[in-house]
CSV table of C-alpha atoms in Angstrom, one decimal:
chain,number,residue,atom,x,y,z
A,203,UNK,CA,85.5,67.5,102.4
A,204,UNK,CA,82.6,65.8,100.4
A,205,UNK,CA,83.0,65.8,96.3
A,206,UNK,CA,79.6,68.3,96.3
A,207,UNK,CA,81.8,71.2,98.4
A,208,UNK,CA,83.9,73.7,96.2
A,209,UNK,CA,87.4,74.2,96.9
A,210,UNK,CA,89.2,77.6,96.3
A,211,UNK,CA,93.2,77.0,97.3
A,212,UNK,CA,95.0,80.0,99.6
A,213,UNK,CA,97.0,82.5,98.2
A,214,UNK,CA,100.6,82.7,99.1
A,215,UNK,CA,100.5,86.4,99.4
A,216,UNK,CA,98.3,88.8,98.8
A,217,UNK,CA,94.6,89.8,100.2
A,218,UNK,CA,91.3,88.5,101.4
A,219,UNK,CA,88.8,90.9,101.8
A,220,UNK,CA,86.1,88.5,103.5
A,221,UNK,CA,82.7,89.4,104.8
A,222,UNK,CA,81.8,92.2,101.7
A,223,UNK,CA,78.3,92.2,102.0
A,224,UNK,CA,76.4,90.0,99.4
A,225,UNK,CA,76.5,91.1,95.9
A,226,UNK,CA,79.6,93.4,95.9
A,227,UNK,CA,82.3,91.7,95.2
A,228,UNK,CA,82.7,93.4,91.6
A,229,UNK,CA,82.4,97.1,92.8
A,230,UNK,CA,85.2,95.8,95.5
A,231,UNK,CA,87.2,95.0,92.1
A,232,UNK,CA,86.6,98.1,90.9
A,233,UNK,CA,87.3,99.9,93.8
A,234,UNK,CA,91.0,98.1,93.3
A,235,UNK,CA,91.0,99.1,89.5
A,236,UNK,CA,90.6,95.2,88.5
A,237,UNK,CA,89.3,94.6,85.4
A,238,UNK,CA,91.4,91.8,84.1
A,239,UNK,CA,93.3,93.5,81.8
A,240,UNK,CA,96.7,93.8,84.7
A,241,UNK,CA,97.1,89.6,84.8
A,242,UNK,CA,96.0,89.7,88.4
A,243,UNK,CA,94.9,86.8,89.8
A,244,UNK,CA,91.6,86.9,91.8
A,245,UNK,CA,89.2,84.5,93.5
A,246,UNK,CA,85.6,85.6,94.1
A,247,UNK,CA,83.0,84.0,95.6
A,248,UNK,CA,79.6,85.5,95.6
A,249,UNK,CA,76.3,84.8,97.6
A,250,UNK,CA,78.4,82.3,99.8
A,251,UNK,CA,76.6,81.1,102.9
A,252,UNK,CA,77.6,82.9,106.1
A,253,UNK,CA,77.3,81.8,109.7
A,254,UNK,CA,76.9,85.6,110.8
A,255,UNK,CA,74.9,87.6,108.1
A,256,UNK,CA,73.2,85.0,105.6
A,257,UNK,CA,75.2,85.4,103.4
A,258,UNK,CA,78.4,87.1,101.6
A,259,UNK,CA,80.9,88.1,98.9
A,260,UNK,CA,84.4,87.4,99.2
A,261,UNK,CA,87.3,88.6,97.1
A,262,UNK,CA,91.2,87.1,97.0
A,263,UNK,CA,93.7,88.9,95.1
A,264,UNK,CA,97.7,87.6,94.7
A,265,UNK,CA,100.3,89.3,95.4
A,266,UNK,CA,98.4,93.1,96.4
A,267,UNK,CA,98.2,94.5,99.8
A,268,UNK,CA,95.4,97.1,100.0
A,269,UNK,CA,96.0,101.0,100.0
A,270,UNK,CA,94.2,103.5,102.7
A,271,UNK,CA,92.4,104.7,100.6
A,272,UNK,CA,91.0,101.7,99.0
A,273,UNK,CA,90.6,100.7,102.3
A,274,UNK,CA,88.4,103.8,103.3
A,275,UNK,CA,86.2,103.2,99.8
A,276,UNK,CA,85.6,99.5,100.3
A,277,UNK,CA,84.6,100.4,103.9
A,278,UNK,CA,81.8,102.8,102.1
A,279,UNK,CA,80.2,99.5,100.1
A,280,UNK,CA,81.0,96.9,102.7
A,281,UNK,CA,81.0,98.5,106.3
A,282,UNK,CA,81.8,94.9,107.9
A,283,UNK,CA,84.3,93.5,105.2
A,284,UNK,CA,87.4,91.8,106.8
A,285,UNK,CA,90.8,92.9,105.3
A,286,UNK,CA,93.5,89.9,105.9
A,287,UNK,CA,96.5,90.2,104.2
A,288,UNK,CA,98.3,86.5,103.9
A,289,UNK,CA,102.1,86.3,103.9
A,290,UNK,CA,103.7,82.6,102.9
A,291,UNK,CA,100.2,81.4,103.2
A,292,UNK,CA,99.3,82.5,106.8
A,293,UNK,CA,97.1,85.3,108.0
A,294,UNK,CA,99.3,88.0,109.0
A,295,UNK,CA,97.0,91.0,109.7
A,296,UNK,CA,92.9,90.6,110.3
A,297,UNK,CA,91.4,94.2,110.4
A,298,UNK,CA,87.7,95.3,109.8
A,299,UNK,CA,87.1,98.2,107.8
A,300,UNK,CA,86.2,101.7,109.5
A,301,UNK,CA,84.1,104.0,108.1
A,302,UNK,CA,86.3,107.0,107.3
A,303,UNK,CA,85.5,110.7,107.7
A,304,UNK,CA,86.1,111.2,104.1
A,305,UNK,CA,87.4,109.9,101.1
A,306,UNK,CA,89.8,111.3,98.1
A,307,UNK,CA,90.3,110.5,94.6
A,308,UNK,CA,88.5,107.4,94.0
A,309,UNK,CA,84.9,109.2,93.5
A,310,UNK,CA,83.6,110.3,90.9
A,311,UNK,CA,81.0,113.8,91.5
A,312,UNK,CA,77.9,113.2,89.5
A,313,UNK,CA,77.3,116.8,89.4
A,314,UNK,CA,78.4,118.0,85.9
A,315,UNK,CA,79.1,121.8,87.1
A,316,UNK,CA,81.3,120.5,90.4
A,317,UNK,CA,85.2,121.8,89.9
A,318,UNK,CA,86.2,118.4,89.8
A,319,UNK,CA,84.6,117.5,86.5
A,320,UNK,CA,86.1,120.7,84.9
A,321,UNK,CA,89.5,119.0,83.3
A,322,UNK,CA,91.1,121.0,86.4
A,323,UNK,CA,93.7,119.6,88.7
A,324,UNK,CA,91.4,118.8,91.1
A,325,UNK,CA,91.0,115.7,93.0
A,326,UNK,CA,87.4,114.4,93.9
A,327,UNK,CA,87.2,114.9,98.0
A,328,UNK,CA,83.7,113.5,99.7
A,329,UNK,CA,82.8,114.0,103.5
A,330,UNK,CA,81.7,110.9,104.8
A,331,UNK,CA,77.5,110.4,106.1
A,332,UNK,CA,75.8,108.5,107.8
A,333,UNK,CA,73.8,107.4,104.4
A,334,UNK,CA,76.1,107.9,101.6
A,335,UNK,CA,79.1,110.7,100.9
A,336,UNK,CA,79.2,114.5,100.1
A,337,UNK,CA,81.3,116.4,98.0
A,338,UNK,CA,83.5,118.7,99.1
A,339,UNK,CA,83.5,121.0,96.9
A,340,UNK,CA,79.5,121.3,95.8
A,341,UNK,CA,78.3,119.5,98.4
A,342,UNK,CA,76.4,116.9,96.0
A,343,UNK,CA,75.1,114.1,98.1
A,344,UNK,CA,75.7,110.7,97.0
A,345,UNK,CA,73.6,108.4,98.8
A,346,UNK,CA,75.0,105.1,100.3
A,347,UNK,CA,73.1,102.6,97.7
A,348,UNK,CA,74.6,104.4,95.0
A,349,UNK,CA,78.4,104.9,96.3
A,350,UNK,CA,79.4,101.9,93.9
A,351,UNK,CA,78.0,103.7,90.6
A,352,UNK,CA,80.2,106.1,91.2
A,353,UNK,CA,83.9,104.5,91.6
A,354,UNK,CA,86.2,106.4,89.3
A,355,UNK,CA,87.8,102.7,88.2
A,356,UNK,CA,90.3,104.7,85.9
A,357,UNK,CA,91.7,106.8,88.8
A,358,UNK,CA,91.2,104.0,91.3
A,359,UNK,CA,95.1,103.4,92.0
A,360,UNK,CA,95.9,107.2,92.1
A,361,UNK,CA,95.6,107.5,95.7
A,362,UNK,CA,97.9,104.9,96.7
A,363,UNK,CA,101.0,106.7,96.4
């Protein structure tokens, strides 16, 4: 390795979510409900030169192993993201996201009338497009550029039970 090359060290345990497309890496966070303030610690790397696409984003977190769900919603902003998960340092699991049929709880509707903006214990449910999401319940169409604007980051662990 030449002293002009940047070195990130492994995790021990914990996640790599490798090949997010370029410039996502902080809705990928958000998507996990990181924000700093739960002492996690994270590597990103953003706009890194990629053999395959150009370039890409990629995200390490210690000592998390992804939900389903977040899964699912990561899948939405980063259709050909890698999920490894790393055990004592070695890559245990390698798995590219699918797109899902639908996603719940990690959305937020941004139509103000929808049922599950009414302070009613209702969780957010979208069908899954081609081109973005639609909601369940209003059928709202969120279109694929603008999934990331609307991660509910509060509610972001809520589906992992």
């Amino acid at each position: 390795m030449s002293d002009k090359e940047l070195r990130v060290s492994k995790i021990r345990n914990g996640t790599v979510i490798d090949h997010v497309t370029a410039g996502q890496a902080l809705n990928v966070l958000a998507v996990l409900g990181i924000d700093g303030s739960g002492g996690e610690s994270v590597s990103i790397g953003m706009n890194v030169p990629s053999g395959k696409v150009g370039q890409k984003d990629v995200v390490k977190v210690e000592g998390r192993e992804l939900s389903q769900s977040e899964v699912d919603v990561i899948s939405l902003i980063a259709p050909q993201a890698t999920i490894n998960i790393i055990r004592d340092f070695d890559v245990v699991e390698k798995n590219r996201v699918e797109r899902t049929d639908s996603v719940t709880g990690i959305l937020v509707c941004p139509n103000h009338n929808c049922i599950t903006n009414a302070d009613e214990p209702v969780k957010t449910a979208f069908e899954v497009l081609d081109d973005g999401v639609r909601c369940s319940y209003c059928d709202t169409i969120v279109r694929e550029e603008d999934v990331a604007e609307h991660i509910d980051a509060r509610g972001a662990g809520e589906t992992a039970l």
